[in-house]
Amino acid sequence: MPEINKNIPHDSACTHVTGESVYIDDMPFQSNELVVDFLGSPFANCQILSLNLDDALVVPGIVALYTYKDLDGINKFGPILQDEVLLCEDHCSFIGEPIVVIAAESRLALAQAKKAIKLEVKELQPILTIDDAKQANQFIDRTYSIGRGDCAKAFAEAANVIEGTLKINGQDHFYLESQAAIVYPGEQNQLTVYSSSQNPSEVQQVLALVLGLQQNQVTVIVKRLGGGFGGKECQATHPAAMAALVALKTKRPARIVYSKDDDMMFTGKRHPFQNDYKVAFNDDGVITALSARLFADGGAANDLSTAVLGRALTHIDNAYFIENVDVKGQICRTNFPPTTAFRGFGGPQGVVTMENIIEEIAAFLNIDAFDVRRRNCYGLTERNVTHYGQLITNNTLPRLFDELCESSDYRERARAVADFNAKSKTHLRGISLQPVKFGISFTNKFLNQANALVNVYLDGTVQVSTGACEMGQGVNTNIKQLVADEFQIDPRQVIVMATSTEKSNNTSPTAASAATDLNGSAAVDACMKIKANMASSFAAYLSREKGFSKAAAENVVFKDGMLFDPRFASFEMSFREAVGVAYRDRQSLGERGYYATKGIDFDWLSGKGHPFLYFTNGCACAEVLIDRFTGQLKIERLDVLFDAGKQINPGINRGQVIGAMVQGIGWVTTEELRYGAAGNLLSHSPTTYKIPNIHDIPAVFNVNFIDNGANTANVRSTKAVGEPPLLLGISVWTAAKHALSFVSSDEIPVLDLPATNEQILSRLTAYEAICERAAAPQRLRKAQARI
């Protein structure tokens, strides 16, 4: 009765559909509960001159107002560098940065108090672009670099060289449940915190730090999140801390729930990047050298920017072996909310830079971009070491390339695209087959650990507690299946409990696509301990009660809900009965499991190491249609081939691949963050910020997986699928760039990200004006010659 590689429903599927799933703001109000909000900075950069709360304190329904002076702990924190404050002291670094925490009996009172607070500030000149930060020498932390070979020599001897700059915009997480927390005060200044967080232990640690408590006084519970995508890895600490301050001071429950507008305006986004690159290559398109300078917009504080930049630097190679590499990166400090984790975590910004380079090499040489990709692809026995020194094992990239090229009929469709573009005066087509190689593990080594608690009860049912947070991705279902498979029982006998720092201590965030890898492995470890105890008791029972004197624990088999010793096949016992035997034998039926990823390490001083346990690979082929008169982009077809190893739950994996790709498509096409001149976000609602909808999804969308059980490094030979598929959405952007190459007389079209309809139209207008003066028909004939 194997319970992996099997479709079972998501553990919350029924309650989601019926509306029974409980999120933070669904929890019933207590009779004495307070609602919490804050007054934030009105400017992106300003000095606080005076603050008067007197009028606000007398607003009916206002219970308390708090500033940084009311914090009994340290008003300075951060997951890597401690450079953030909970409440502004004398200076504000971004619009909406909290200054005053407001506790009230009603939301009406909150709104009135905000208006009554008298705040006088001096507006200062903000830094709102990467270029401005570079000019002002405003950087966070140091310059990071990775290199190998001799780039200077390779460029001097190069047959061809291209250089340019790629501008990559940010992205809003747009989770359905906004940042939210409820805090219940208890005895001896203990706090019980319900938080919509991907990182309950960090919430616990930050609350204890800023409030002057011990960590054992703070218990954080996470039942589920209404989406996270990285936006609640670190930034869920801020609302939880403000509610906790109120609960601690007033001894009343306190609830904070951001509005969608406030959440979008005042929380961090995906990092914008501005990447300068220079690449050398031969006449066949084989890359001989890459030099790149990556500049990330970190916002006003570091948050996770150093780790995000690190992943961008380790993923700029994507699927390609490059002999000579010199890549460096810096984080620019600007006056926006601190940018933070987002699905892909720097990997997308590195990968899209390389895929942009591939398209430009193909346009320069007038050859098919697929051939450039395939010629540079990492090999199986040679050309298989990354620029940071990690050997790529179990490399399925060549297989994915070749199989998807054939199954998607890429060659024939590419010829049809060229023929269409030579004839159509109203539309353009583009096609691109793009790979991804995504490293799985936290790049900070100490985060690659997890613990779990498994309790088996006398009726044969099981409760599992881990540090993983369920945010819709199905991690609880995966863990349920792993535990059921280990005990060989029906998954319906297993419940995965809400994540709690009381049961799972010092947890790593649910991020980096590693939640199932880490927490599932820890749960399996706990199960193995319980199985050993049960096997010992069962063997003793066979010897004592059945006269099988040679029965031994090491021979006991768990299979199909039964226990037996194959040498005495005439007798078997149900799992439930065996639990009773172990209990009466005074054996532990509740055990803690622990897992730490082995064999990973990285040294940023040398830029060398083995930061990833393995790589998840995939390929996507996208075909797009562009209206020459409006710039409208339509995806006509998507084909995806993915390596997820030996899958725990194929249905959940398919949902993750599709969902991630759609989110990636949004990032590269429609999700444009527009800011005013003062740094204020203008696109802060569903009416002004366009995430993909059903009309943006192609009618033909094929998703398939290869059969690969060779990933022995990970639990049950599985591979992570949370983040890697998002990067395959880049194929839509490269297809758009390919389409523009048919009208660009300078051979290499420039396309920033996202490729909105407006940007595409502006590029078309500019290129076609140039082409009219430069005899464009010859360009179209050259384009046809690529195929």
mmCIF file of C-alpha atoms in Angstrom, residues 293-583:
data_model
loop_
_atom_site.group_PDB
_atom_site.id
_atom_site.type_symbol
_atom_site.label_atom_id
_atom_site.label_comp_id
_atom_site.label_asym_id
_atom_site.label_seq_id
_atom_site.Cartn_x
_atom_site.Cartn_y
_atom_site.Cartn_z
ATOM 1 C CA ARG A 293 27.297 43.404 -12.780
ATOM 2 C CA LEU A 294 24.021 42.872 -10.932
ATOM 3 C CA PHE A 295 22.407 45.762 -9.062
ATOM 4 C CA ALA A 296 19.411 44.880 -6.883
ATOM 5 C CA ASP A 297 17.027 47.444 -5.422
ATOM 6 C CA GLY A 298 16.958 46.445 -1.747
ATOM 7 C CA GLY A 299 14.707 49.238 -0.574
ATOM 8 C CA ALA A 300 15.292 50.971 2.744
ATOM 9 C CA ALA A 301 16.718 47.988 4.654
ATOM 10 C CA ASN A 302 18.367 44.675 3.916
ATOM 11 C CA ASP A 303 15.600 42.230 4.857
ATOM 12 C CA LEU A 304 16.724 39.173 2.804
ATOM 13 C CA SER A 305 18.442 41.089 0.011
ATOM 14 C CA THR A 306 21.915 39.650 0.519
ATOM 15 C CA ALA A 307 20.552 36.121 0.188
ATOM 16 C CA VAL A 308 18.420 37.097 -2.818
ATOM 17 C CA LEU A 309 21.453 38.607 -4.531
ATOM 18 C CA GLY A 310 23.445 35.473 -3.754
ATOM 19 C CA ARG A 311 20.915 33.263 -5.499
ATOM 20 C CA ALA A 312 20.863 35.592 -8.509
ATOM 21 C CA LEU A 313 24.646 35.280 -8.777
ATOM 22 C CA THR A 314 24.515 31.477 -8.521
ATOM 23 C CA HIS A 315 21.720 31.225 -11.108
ATOM 24 C CA ILE A 316 22.947 33.585 -13.806
ATOM 25 C CA ASP A 317 24.389 30.558 -15.646
ATOM 26 C CA ASN A 318 20.928 28.945 -15.703
ATOM 27 C CA ALA A 319 21.295 25.752 -17.775
ATOM 28 C CA TYR A 320 24.564 26.621 -19.495
ATOM 29 C CA PHE A 321 28.239 25.834 -19.003
ATOM 30 C CA ILE A 322 30.401 28.952 -19.286
ATOM 31 C CA GLU A 323 34.143 28.466 -19.020
ATOM 32 C CA ASN A 324 35.095 32.018 -18.054
ATOM 33 C CA VAL A 325 32.861 33.932 -15.651
ATOM 34 C CA ASP A 326 33.136 37.157 -13.685
ATOM 35 C CA VAL A 327 29.882 38.158 -11.970
ATOM 36 C CA LYS A 328 29.509 40.679 -9.190
ATOM 37 C CA GLY A 329 26.501 42.054 -7.376
ATOM 38 C CA GLN A 330 25.527 44.891 -5.076
ATOM 39 C CA ILE A 331 22.359 45.898 -3.238
ATOM 40 C CA CYS A 332 21.215 49.464 -3.739
ATOM 41 C CA ARG A 333 19.600 51.257 -0.804
ATOM 42 C CA THR A 334 16.535 53.211 -1.914
ATOM 43 C CA ASN A 335 13.541 54.824 -0.212
ATOM 44 C CA PHE A 336 11.029 52.075 -0.871
ATOM 45 C CA PRO A 337 9.754 49.462 1.594
ATOM 46 C CA PRO A 338 12.481 46.842 2.083
ATOM 47 C CA THR A 339 12.231 44.430 -0.834
ATOM 48 C CA THR A 340 11.920 40.861 0.323
ATOM 49 C CA ALA A 341 11.648 37.196 -0.568
ATOM 50 C CA PHE A 342 9.517 36.279 -3.555
ATOM 51 C CA ARG A 343 8.999 32.911 -5.219
ATOM 52 C CA GLY A 344 12.283 32.244 -7.010
ATOM 53 C CA PHE A 345 14.241 34.440 -4.596
ATOM 54 C CA GLY A 346 16.711 36.092 -6.984
ATOM 55 C CA GLY A 347 16.874 33.094 -9.285
ATOM 56 C CA PRO A 348 14.455 34.642 -11.820
ATOM 57 C CA GLN A 349 16.502 37.840 -12.088
ATOM 58 C CA GLY A 350 19.671 35.852 -12.752
ATOM 59 C CA VAL A 351 18.060 33.424 -15.195
ATOM 60 C CA VAL A 352 16.233 36.060 -17.252
ATOM 61 C CA THR A 353 19.531 37.892 -17.713
ATOM 62 C CA MET A 354 21.090 34.799 -19.250
ATOM 63 C CA GLU A 355 18.024 34.025 -21.368
ATOM 64 C CA ASN A 356 18.096 37.604 -22.636
ATOM 65 C CA ILE A 357 21.732 37.069 -23.618
ATOM 66 C CA ILE A 358 20.854 33.833 -25.447
ATOM 67 C CA GLU A 359 18.186 35.611 -27.510
ATOM 68 C CA GLU A 360 20.632 38.398 -28.359
ATOM 69 C CA ILE A 361 23.327 35.953 -29.457
ATOM 70 C CA ALA A 362 20.789 34.229 -31.715
ATOM 71 C CA ALA A 363 19.692 37.555 -33.225
ATOM 72 C CA PHE A 364 23.291 38.657 -33.718
ATOM 73 C CA LEU A 365 24.299 35.417 -35.479
ATOM 74 C CA ASN A 366 20.955 35.037 -37.243
ATOM 75 C CA ILE A 367 20.533 31.462 -35.964
ATOM 76 C CA ASP A 368 17.809 29.731 -33.960
ATOM 77 C CA ALA A 369 17.951 30.465 -30.222
ATOM 78 C CA PHE A 370 17.173 26.807 -29.465
ATOM 79 C CA ASP A 371 20.449 25.798 -31.113
ATOM 80 C CA VAL A 372 22.329 28.364 -29.034
ATOM 81 C CA ARG A 373 20.733 26.983 -25.887
ATOM 82 C CA ARG A 374 21.378 23.361 -26.777
ATOM 83 C CA ARG A 375 25.029 23.982 -27.698
ATOM 84 C CA ASN A 376 25.684 25.684 -24.367
ATOM 85 C CA CYS A 377 23.694 23.221 -22.229
ATOM 86 C CA TYR A 378 25.435 21.561 -19.291
ATOM 87 C CA GLY A 379 26.744 18.111 -20.193
ATOM 88 C CA LEU A 380 26.510 14.741 -18.504
ATOM 89 C CA THR A 381 30.184 13.803 -18.087
ATOM 90 C CA GLU A 382 31.962 16.994 -19.143
ATOM 91 C CA ARG A 383 31.151 20.706 -19.138
ATOM 92 C CA ASN A 384 29.122 19.859 -16.027
ATOM 93 C CA VAL A 385 30.598 22.065 -13.275
ATOM 94 C CA THR A 386 28.968 25.382 -12.350
ATOM 95 C CA HIS A 387 30.853 28.667 -12.181
ATOM 96 C CA TYR A 388 30.878 28.342 -8.388
ATOM 97 C CA GLY A 389 32.372 24.851 -8.505
ATOM 98 C CA GLN A 390 29.432 22.482 -7.945
ATOM 99 C CA LEU A 391 29.354 19.285 -9.958
ATOM 100 C CA ILE A 392 25.966 18.749 -11.609
ATOM 101 C CA THR A 393 24.813 15.165 -11.076
ATOM 102 C CA ASN A 394 21.697 13.448 -12.417
ATOM 103 C CA ASN A 395 21.574 16.098 -15.132
ATOM 104 C CA THR A 396 18.298 15.786 -17.037
ATOM 105 C CA LEU A 397 18.639 19.047 -18.989
ATOM 106 C CA PRO A 398 19.761 17.516 -22.317
ATOM 107 C CA ARG A 399 16.913 15.006 -22.129
ATOM 108 C CA LEU A 400 14.360 17.730 -21.355
ATOM 109 C CA PHE A 401 15.624 19.874 -24.227
ATOM 110 C CA ASP A 402 15.459 17.083 -26.792
ATOM 111 C CA GLU A 403 12.176 15.537 -25.676
ATOM 112 C CA LEU A 404 10.303 18.848 -25.496
ATOM 113 C CA CYS A 405 11.731 19.979 -28.827
ATOM 114 C CA GLU A 406 10.199 16.880 -30.377
ATOM 115 C CA SER A 407 6.903 16.723 -28.432
ATOM 116 C CA SER A 408 6.167 20.434 -28.966
ATOM 117 C CA ASP A 409 7.051 20.200 -32.671
ATOM 118 C CA TYR A 410 9.346 23.170 -32.106
ATOM 119 C CA ARG A 411 11.253 23.041 -35.417
ATOM 120 C CA GLU A 412 8.176 23.030 -37.618
ATOM 121 C CA ARG A 413 6.460 25.714 -35.537
ATOM 122 C CA ALA A 414 9.571 27.901 -35.668
ATOM 123 C CA ARG A 415 9.516 27.722 -39.458
ATOM 124 C CA ALA A 416 5.821 28.597 -39.440
ATOM 125 C CA VAL A 417 6.527 31.608 -37.195
ATOM 126 C CA ALA A 418 9.130 32.943 -39.636
ATOM 127 C CA ASP A 419 6.804 32.416 -42.603
ATOM 128 C CA PHE A 420 3.950 34.165 -40.810
ATOM 129 C CA ASN A 421 6.081 37.178 -39.896
ATOM 130 C CA ALA A 422 7.289 37.529 -43.461
ATOM 131 C CA LYS A 423 3.709 37.844 -44.693
ATOM 132 C CA SER A 424 1.613 39.446 -41.946
ATOM 133 C CA LYS A 425 1.356 43.222 -41.834
ATOM 134 C CA THR A 426 -0.857 43.261 -38.726
ATOM 135 C CA HIS A 427 0.684 40.745 -36.319
ATOM 136 C CA LEU A 428 3.942 39.145 -35.231
ATOM 137 C CA ARG A 429 4.602 35.719 -33.784
ATOM 138 C CA GLY A 430 7.434 34.598 -31.565
ATOM 139 C CA ILE A 431 8.479 31.224 -30.194
ATOM 140 C CA SER A 432 10.996 30.230 -27.547
ATOM 141 C CA LEU A 433 11.998 26.985 -25.842
ATOM 142 C CA GLN A 434 13.587 27.940 -22.527
ATOM 143 C CA PRO A 435 15.062 25.772 -19.737
ATOM 144 C CA VAL A 436 15.564 26.206 -16.018
ATOM 145 C CA LYS A 437 18.064 24.694 -13.600
ATOM 146 C CA PHE A 438 17.121 25.677 -10.054
ATOM 147 C CA GLY A 439 19.212 24.850 -6.989
ATOM 148 C CA ILE A 440 17.317 23.405 -4.031
ATOM 149 C CA SER A 441 18.468 24.314 -0.511
ATOM 150 C CA PHE A 442 18.720 27.493 1.511
ATOM 151 C CA THR A 443 21.906 29.305 0.571
ATOM 152 C CA ASN A 444 22.373 30.041 4.286
ATOM 153 C CA LYS A 445 23.586 26.646 5.475
ATOM 154 C CA PHE A 446 22.163 26.753 9.014
ATOM 155 C CA LEU A 447 18.602 27.061 7.696
ATOM 156 C CA ASN A 448 18.818 23.596 6.142
ATOM 157 C CA GLN A 449 17.457 21.768 9.180
ATOM 158 C CA ALA A 450 14.061 20.792 10.549
ATOM 159 C CA ASN A 451 12.400 18.945 13.404
ATOM 160 C CA ALA A 452 9.085 17.167 13.693
ATOM 161 C CA LEU A 453 6.897 15.600 16.367
ATOM 162 C CA VAL A 454 4.904 12.467 15.510
ATOM 163 C CA ASN A 455 2.353 11.085 17.979
ATOM 164 C CA VAL A 456 0.660 7.718 17.449
ATOM 165 C CA TYR A 457 -2.555 7.158 19.400
ATOM 166 C CA LEU A 458 -4.110 3.935 20.684
ATOM 167 C CA ASP A 459 -6.706 3.816 17.928
ATOM 168 C CA GLY A 460 -3.926 3.737 15.343
ATOM 169 C CA THR A 461 -4.299 7.365 14.267
ATOM 170 C CA VAL A 462 -1.414 9.792 13.978
ATOM 171 C CA GLN A 463 -0.793 13.487 14.584
ATOM 172 C CA VAL A 464 2.199 15.184 12.975
ATOM 173 C CA SER A 465 3.638 18.573 13.897
ATOM 174 C CA THR A 466 6.403 20.195 11.862
ATOM 175 C CA GLY A 467 7.818 23.625 11.151
ATOM 176 C CA ALA A 468 6.273 23.744 7.671
ATOM 177 C CA CYS A 469 3.541 26.314 7.035
ATOM 178 C CA GLU A 470 0.659 25.394 4.756
ATOM 179 C CA MET A 471 -0.047 28.261 2.374
ATOM 180 C CA GLY A 472 -1.933 26.387 -0.287
ATOM 181 C CA GLN A 473 1.074 24.615 -1.806
ATOM 182 C CA GLY A 474 0.162 21.236 -0.306
ATOM 183 C CA VAL A 475 3.089 20.696 2.053
ATOM 184 C CA ASN A 476 0.785 19.202 4.709
ATOM 185 C CA THR A 477 -0.579 16.731 2.177
ATOM 186 C CA ASN A 478 2.939 15.726 1.143
ATOM 187 C CA ILE A 479 3.960 15.184 4.767
ATOM 188 C CA LYS A 480 0.753 13.254 5.447
ATOM 189 C CA GLN A 481 1.559 10.929 2.564
ATOM 190 C CA LEU A 482 5.175 10.456 3.662
ATOM 191 C CA VAL A 483 4.088 9.530 7.190
ATOM 192 C CA ALA A 484 1.317 7.236 5.948
ATOM 193 C CA ASP A 485 3.776 5.561 3.591
ATOM 194 C CA GLU A 486 6.315 5.065 6.356
ATOM 195 C CA PHE A 487 3.743 3.398 8.643
ATOM 196 C CA GLN A 488 1.979 1.771 5.657
ATOM 197 C CA ILE A 489 -1.418 3.036 6.798
ATOM 198 C CA ASP A 490 -4.230 4.938 5.118
ATOM 199 C CA PRO A 491 -3.474 8.697 4.849
ATOM 200 C CA ARG A 492 -6.879 9.350 6.395
ATOM 201 C CA GLN A 493 -5.413 8.082 9.667
ATOM 202 C CA VAL A 494 -2.892 10.960 9.641
ATOM 203 C CA ILE A 495 -3.549 14.605 10.508
ATOM 204 C CA VAL A 496 -0.889 17.302 10.125
ATOM 205 C CA MET A 497 -1.411 19.828 12.891
ATOM 206 C CA ALA A 498 -1.131 23.609 12.855
ATOM 207 C CA THR A 499 2.472 24.798 12.961
ATOM 208 C CA SER A 500 3.405 25.955 16.455
ATOM 209 C CA THR A 501 6.663 27.103 17.992
ATOM 210 C CA GLU A 502 5.565 25.213 21.118
ATOM 211 C CA LYS A 503 5.852 21.873 19.295
ATOM 212 C CA SER A 504 8.497 22.670 16.698
ATOM 213 C CA ASN A 505 11.245 24.939 17.969
ATOM 214 C CA ASN A 506 13.738 27.061 16.027
ATOM 215 C CA THR A 507 12.095 26.322 12.701
ATOM 216 C CA SER A 508 13.365 27.468 9.336
ATOM 217 C CA PRO A 509 10.977 29.464 7.141
ATOM 218 C CA THR A 510 8.712 27.706 4.705
ATOM 219 C CA ALA A 511 10.642 28.916 1.702
ATOM 220 C CA ALA A 512 13.323 27.984 -0.830
ATOM 221 C CA SER A 513 11.058 25.169 -2.113
ATOM 222 C CA ALA A 514 12.499 23.077 0.719
ATOM 223 C CA ALA A 515 9.543 22.666 3.106
ATOM 224 C CA THR A 516 8.689 19.091 2.127
ATOM 225 C CA ASP A 517 12.358 18.142 1.771
ATOM 226 C CA LEU A 518 13.267 19.317 5.267
ATOM 227 C CA ASN A 519 10.114 18.794 7.312
ATOM 228 C CA GLY A 520 9.073 15.637 5.503
ATOM 229 C CA SER A 521 12.494 14.137 6.184
ATOM 230 C CA ALA A 522 12.250 15.071 9.870
ATOM 231 C CA ALA A 523 8.790 13.503 10.083
ATOM 232 C CA VAL A 524 10.064 10.302 8.453
ATOM 233 C CA ASP A 525 12.915 10.225 10.985
ATOM 234 C CA ALA A 526 10.399 10.394 13.851
ATOM 235 C CA CYS A 527 8.319 7.636 12.250
ATOM 236 C CA MET A 528 11.366 5.392 11.991
ATOM 237 C CA LYS A 529 11.985 5.749 15.726
ATOM 238 C CA ILE A 530 8.382 4.819 16.517
ATOM 239 C CA LYS A 531 8.523 1.893 14.096
ATOM 240 C CA ALA A 532 11.631 0.611 15.841
ATOM 241 C CA ASN A 533 9.815 0.718 19.178
ATOM 242 C CA MET A 534 6.747 -1.013 17.735
ATOM 243 C CA ALA A 535 8.842 -3.649 15.975
ATOM 244 C CA SER A 536 10.647 -4.436 19.230
ATOM 245 C CA SER A 537 7.365 -4.941 21.062
ATOM 246 C CA PHE A 538 5.847 -6.947 18.215
ATOM 247 C CA ALA A 539 8.874 -9.273 18.074
ATOM 248 C CA ALA A 540 8.677 -9.751 21.841
ATOM 249 C CA TYR A 541 4.959 -10.531 21.510
ATOM 250 C CA LEU A 542 5.651 -13.152 18.843
ATOM 251 C CA SER A 543 8.225 -14.800 21.057
ATOM 252 C CA ARG A 544 6.197 -14.544 24.254
ATOM 253 C CA GLU A 545 2.654 -15.192 23.067
ATOM 254 C CA LYS A 546 3.088 -17.205 19.870
ATOM 255 C CA GLY A 547 6.184 -19.208 20.645
ATOM 256 C CA PHE A 548 8.205 -17.789 17.742
ATOM 257 C CA SER A 549 11.413 -17.679 19.753
ATOM 258 C CA LYS A 550 13.545 -16.446 16.869
ATOM 259 C CA ALA A 551 11.399 -13.392 16.145
ATOM 260 C CA ALA A 552 13.540 -10.245 15.919
ATOM 261 C CA ALA A 553 12.696 -6.584 15.605
ATOM 262 C CA GLU A 554 14.921 -6.096 12.554
ATOM 263 C CA ASN A 555 12.820 -8.619 10.623
ATOM 264 C CA VAL A 556 9.434 -7.016 11.300
ATOM 265 C CA VAL A 557 7.721 -5.623 8.211
ATOM 266 C CA PHE A 558 5.118 -2.853 8.055
ATOM 267 C CA LYS A 559 2.915 -3.390 4.979
ATOM 268 C CA ASP A 560 -0.691 -2.669 3.971
ATOM 269 C CA GLY A 561 -1.701 -1.665 7.492
ATOM 270 C CA MET A 562 -0.259 -4.825 9.033
ATOM 271 C CA LEU A 563 2.871 -5.945 10.904
ATOM 272 C CA PHE A 564 4.464 -9.354 10.368
ATOM 273 C CA ASP A 565 7.724 -11.268 10.398
ATOM 274 C CA PRO A 566 8.150 -12.917 6.948
ATOM 275 C CA ARG A 567 9.644 -15.997 8.597
ATOM 276 C CA PHE A 568 6.408 -16.537 10.512
ATOM 277 C CA ALA A 569 3.928 -15.538 7.840
ATOM 278 C CA SER A 570 1.143 -17.475 9.520
ATOM 279 C CA PHE A 571 0.618 -14.581 11.911
ATOM 280 C CA GLU A 572 0.169 -10.878 11.279
ATOM 281 C CA MET A 573 -1.239 -8.035 13.343
ATOM 282 C CA SER A 574 -2.994 -4.806 12.377
ATOM 283 C CA PHE A 575 -1.199 -1.527 12.897
ATOM 284 C CA ARG A 576 -3.789 -0.514 15.497
ATOM 285 C CA GLU A 577 -3.341 -3.736 17.480
ATOM 286 C CA ALA A 578 0.423 -3.385 17.292
ATOM 287 C CA VAL A 579 0.147 0.127 18.734
ATOM 288 C CA GLY A 580 -1.705 -1.360 21.715
ATOM 289 C CA VAL A 581 0.970 -4.015 22.162
ATOM 290 C CA ALA A 582 3.717 -1.369 22.155
ATOM 291 C CA TYR A 583 1.788 0.815 24.616
#
